[in-house]
Coordinates of N, CA and C in Angstrom, one line a residue:
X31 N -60.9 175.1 -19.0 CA -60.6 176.1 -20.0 C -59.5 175.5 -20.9
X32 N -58.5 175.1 -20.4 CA -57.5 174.5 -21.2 C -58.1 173.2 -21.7
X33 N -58.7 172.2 -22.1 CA -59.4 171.4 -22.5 C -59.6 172.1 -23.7
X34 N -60.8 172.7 -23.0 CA -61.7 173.5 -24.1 C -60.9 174.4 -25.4
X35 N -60.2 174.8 -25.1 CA -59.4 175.6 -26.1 C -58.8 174.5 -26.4
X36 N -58.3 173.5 -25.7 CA -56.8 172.6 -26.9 C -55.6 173.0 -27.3
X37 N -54.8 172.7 -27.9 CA -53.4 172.9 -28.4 C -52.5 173.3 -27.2
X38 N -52.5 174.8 -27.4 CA -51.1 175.1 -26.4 C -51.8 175.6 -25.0
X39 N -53.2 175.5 -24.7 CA -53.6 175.8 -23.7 C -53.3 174.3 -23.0
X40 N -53.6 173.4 -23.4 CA -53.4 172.2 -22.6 C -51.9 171.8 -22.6
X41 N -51.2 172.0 -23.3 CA -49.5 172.3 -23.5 C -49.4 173.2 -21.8
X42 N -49.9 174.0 -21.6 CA -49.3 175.4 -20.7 C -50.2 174.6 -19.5
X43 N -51.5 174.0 -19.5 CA -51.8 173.7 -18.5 C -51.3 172.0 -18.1
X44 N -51.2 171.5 -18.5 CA -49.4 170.4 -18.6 C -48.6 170.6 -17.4
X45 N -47.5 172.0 -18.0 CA -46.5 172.5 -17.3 C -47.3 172.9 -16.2
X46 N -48.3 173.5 -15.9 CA -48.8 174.2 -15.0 C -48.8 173.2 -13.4
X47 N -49.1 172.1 -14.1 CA -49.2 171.0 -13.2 C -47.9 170.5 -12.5
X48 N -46.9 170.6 -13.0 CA -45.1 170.7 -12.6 C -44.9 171.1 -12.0
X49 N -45.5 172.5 -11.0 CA -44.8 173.5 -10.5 C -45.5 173.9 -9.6
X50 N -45.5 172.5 -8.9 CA -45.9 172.5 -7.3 C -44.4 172.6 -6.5
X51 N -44.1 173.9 -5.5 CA -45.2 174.1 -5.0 C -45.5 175.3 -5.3
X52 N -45.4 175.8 -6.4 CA -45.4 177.4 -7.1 C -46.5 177.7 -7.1
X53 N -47.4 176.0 -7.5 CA -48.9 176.8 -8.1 C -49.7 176.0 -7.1
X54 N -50.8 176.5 -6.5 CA -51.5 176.4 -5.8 C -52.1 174.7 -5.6
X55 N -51.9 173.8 -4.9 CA -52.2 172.2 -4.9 C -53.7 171.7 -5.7
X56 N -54.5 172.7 -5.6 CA -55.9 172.5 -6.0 C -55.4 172.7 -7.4
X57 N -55.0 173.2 -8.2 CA -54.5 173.6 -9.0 C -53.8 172.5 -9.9
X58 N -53.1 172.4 -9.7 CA -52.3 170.8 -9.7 C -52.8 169.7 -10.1
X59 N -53.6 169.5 -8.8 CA -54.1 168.6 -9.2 C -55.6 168.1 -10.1
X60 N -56.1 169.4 -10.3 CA -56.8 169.3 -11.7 C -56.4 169.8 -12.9
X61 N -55.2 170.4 -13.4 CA -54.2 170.3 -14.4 C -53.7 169.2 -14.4
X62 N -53.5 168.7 -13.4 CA -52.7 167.0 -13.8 C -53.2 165.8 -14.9
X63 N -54.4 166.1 -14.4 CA -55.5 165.7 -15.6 C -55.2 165.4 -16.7
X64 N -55.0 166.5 -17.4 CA -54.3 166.9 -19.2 C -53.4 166.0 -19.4
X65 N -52.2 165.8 -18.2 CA -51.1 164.6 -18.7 C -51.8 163.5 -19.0
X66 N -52.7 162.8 -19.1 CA -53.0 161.7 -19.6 C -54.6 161.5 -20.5
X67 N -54.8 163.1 -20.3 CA -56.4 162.9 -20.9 C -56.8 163.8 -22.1
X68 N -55.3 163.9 -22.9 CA -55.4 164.5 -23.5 C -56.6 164.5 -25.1
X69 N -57.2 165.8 -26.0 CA -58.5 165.5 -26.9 C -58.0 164.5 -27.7
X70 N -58.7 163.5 -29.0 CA -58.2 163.0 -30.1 C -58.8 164.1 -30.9
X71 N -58.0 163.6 -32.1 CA -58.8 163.9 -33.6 C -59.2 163.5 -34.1
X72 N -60.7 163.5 -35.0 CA -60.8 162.5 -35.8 C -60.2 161.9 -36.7
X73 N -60.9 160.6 -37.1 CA -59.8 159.8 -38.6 C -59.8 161.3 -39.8
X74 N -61.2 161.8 -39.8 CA -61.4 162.8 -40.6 C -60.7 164.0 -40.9
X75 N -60.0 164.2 -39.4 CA -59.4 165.3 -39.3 C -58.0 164.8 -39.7
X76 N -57.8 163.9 -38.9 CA -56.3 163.2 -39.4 C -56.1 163.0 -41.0
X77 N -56.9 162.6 -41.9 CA -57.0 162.6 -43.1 C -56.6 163.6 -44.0
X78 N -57.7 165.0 -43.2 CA -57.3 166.2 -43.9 C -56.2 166.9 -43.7
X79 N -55.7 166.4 -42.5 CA -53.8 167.1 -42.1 C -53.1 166.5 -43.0
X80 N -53.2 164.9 -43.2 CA -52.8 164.6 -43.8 C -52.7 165.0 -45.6
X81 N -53.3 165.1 -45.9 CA -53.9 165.4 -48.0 C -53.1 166.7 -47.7
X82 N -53.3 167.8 -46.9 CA -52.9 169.4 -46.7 C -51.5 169.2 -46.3
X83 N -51.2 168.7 -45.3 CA -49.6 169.2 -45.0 C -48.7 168.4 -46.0
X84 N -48.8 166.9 -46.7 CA -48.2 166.0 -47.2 C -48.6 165.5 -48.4
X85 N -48.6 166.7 -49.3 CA -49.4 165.7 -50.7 C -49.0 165.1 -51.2
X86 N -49.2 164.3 -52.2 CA -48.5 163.8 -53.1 C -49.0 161.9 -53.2
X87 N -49.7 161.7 -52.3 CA -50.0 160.9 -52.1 C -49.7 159.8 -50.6
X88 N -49.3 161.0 -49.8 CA -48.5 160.0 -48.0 C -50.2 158.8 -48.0
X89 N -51.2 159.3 -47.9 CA -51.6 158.5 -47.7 C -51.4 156.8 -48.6
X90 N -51.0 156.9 -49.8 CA -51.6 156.0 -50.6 C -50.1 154.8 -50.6
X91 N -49.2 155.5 -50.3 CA -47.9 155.0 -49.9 C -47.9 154.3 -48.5
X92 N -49.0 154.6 -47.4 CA -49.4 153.9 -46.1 C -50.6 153.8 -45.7
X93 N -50.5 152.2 -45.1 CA -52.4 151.8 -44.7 C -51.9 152.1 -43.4
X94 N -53.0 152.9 -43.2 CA -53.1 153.6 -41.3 C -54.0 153.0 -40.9
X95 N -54.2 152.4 -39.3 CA -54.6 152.4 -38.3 C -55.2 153.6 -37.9
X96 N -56.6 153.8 -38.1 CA -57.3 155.2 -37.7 C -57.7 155.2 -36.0
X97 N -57.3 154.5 -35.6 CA -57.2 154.8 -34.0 C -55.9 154.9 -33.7
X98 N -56.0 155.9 -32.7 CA -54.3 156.3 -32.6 C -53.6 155.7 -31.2
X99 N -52.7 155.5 -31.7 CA -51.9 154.9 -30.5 C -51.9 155.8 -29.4
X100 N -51.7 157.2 -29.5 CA -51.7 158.2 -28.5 C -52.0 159.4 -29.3
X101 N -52.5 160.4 -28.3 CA -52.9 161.5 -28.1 C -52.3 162.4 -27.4
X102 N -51.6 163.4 -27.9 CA -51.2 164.5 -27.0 C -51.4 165.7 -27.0
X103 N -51.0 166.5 -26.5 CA -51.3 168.4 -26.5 C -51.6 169.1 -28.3
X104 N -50.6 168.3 -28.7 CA -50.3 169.2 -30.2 C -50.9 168.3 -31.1
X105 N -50.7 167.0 -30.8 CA -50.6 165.8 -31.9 C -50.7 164.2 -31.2
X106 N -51.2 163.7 -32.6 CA -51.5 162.4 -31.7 C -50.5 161.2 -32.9
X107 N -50.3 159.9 -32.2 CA -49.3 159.1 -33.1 C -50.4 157.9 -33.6
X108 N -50.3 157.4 -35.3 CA -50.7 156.7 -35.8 C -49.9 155.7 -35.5
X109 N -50.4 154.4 -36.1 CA -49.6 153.1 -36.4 C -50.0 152.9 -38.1
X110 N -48.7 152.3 -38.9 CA -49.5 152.5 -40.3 C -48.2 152.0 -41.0
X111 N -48.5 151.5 -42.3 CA -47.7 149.9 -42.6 C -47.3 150.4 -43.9
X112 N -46.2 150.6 -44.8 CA -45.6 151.4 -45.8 C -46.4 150.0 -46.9
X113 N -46.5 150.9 -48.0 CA -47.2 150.1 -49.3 C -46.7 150.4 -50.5
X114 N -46.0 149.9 -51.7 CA -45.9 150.3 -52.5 C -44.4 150.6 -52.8
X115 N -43.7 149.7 -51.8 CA -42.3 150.8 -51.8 C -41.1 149.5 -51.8
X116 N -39.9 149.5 -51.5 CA -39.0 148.4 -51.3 C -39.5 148.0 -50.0
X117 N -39.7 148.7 -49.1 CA -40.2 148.7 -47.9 C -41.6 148.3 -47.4
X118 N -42.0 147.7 -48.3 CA -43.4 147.1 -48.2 C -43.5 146.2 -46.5
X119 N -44.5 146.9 -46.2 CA -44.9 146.0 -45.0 C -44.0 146.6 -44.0
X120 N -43.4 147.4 -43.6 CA -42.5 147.9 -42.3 C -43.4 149.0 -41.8
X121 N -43.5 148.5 -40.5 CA -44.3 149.4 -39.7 C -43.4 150.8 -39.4
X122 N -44.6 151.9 -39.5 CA -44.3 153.5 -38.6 C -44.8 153.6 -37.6
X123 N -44.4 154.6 -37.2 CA -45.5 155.3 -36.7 C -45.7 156.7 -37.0
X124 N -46.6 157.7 -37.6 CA -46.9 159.1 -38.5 C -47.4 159.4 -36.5
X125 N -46.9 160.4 -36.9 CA -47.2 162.1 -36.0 C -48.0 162.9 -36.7
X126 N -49.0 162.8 -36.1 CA -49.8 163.8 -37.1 C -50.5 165.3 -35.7
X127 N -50.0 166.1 -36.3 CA -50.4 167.9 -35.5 C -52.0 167.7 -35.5
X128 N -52.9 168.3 -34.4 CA -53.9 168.2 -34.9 C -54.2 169.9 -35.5
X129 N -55.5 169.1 -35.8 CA -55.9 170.4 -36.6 C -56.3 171.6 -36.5
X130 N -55.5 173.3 -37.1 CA -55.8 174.3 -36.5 C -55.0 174.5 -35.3
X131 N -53.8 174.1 -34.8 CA -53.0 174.4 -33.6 C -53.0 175.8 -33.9
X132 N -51.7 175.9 -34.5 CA -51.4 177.7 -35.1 C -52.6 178.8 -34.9
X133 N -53.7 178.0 -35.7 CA -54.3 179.4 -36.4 C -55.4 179.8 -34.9
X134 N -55.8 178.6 -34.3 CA -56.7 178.6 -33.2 C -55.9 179.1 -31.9
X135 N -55.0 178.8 -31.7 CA -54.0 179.2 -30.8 C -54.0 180.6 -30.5
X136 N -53.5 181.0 -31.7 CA -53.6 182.8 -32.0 C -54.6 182.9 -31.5
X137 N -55.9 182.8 -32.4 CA -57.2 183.8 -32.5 C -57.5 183.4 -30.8
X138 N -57.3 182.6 -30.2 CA -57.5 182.3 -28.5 C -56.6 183.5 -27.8
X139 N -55.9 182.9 -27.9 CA -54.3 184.1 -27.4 C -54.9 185.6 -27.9
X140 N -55.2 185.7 -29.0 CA -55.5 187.5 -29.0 C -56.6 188.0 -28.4
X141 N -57.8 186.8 -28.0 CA -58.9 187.2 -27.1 C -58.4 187.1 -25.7
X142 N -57.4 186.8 -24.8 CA -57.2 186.6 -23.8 C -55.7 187.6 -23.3
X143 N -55.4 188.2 -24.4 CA -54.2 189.4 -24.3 C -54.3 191.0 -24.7
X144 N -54.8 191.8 -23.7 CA -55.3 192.9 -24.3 C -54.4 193.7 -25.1
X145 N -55.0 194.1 -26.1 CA -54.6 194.9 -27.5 C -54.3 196.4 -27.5

């Protein structure tokens, strides 16, 4: 389930895995999972977070590495080389949210919390 949903379900089932011996060992140890197996986004998706949260041209100012260094609960980290600036050629690395945290989170959360 937490998989499946994404964002802050796999965030909560994370923690969930911490709190041995609170939470039951079977439990644990297939929440454990998430610490390292966490979804990617696509380049596609990463793109459109990108153009949406950051206009102005973030992309055109940095050549990205569309495979990401990592992957986590909320967001995954690029590698990507500044262009166009005094700073030409200095590596980042962009954080990018994936896509729909917020809005999917909710609409999850209000199906699973009676009204």
């Amino acid at each position: 389930m937490c998989s499946s949903n994404g964002g802050i379900f796999v965030k909560m089932g994370q923690h969930a895995a911490t709190l041995a011996p609170a939470v039951p060992a079977e439990y644990v140890e297939r929440l454990a999972q998430l610490q390292d197996r966490a979804p990617e986004s696509t380049w596609a998706e990463v793109l459109e977070v990108l153009n949406t949260e950051l206009p102005g041209g973030t992309t055109a100012s940095l050549d990205f590495d569309a495979a990401p260094v990592g992957s986590a609960s909320l967001a995954q980290v690029h590698r990507a080389e500044r262009r166009g600036t005094e700073r030409e050629g200095a590596e980042v690395a962009v954080k990018v949210q994936h896509p729909n945290i917020q809005a999917g989170s909710r609409r999850r959360m209000e199906g699973l919390v009676p009204g």
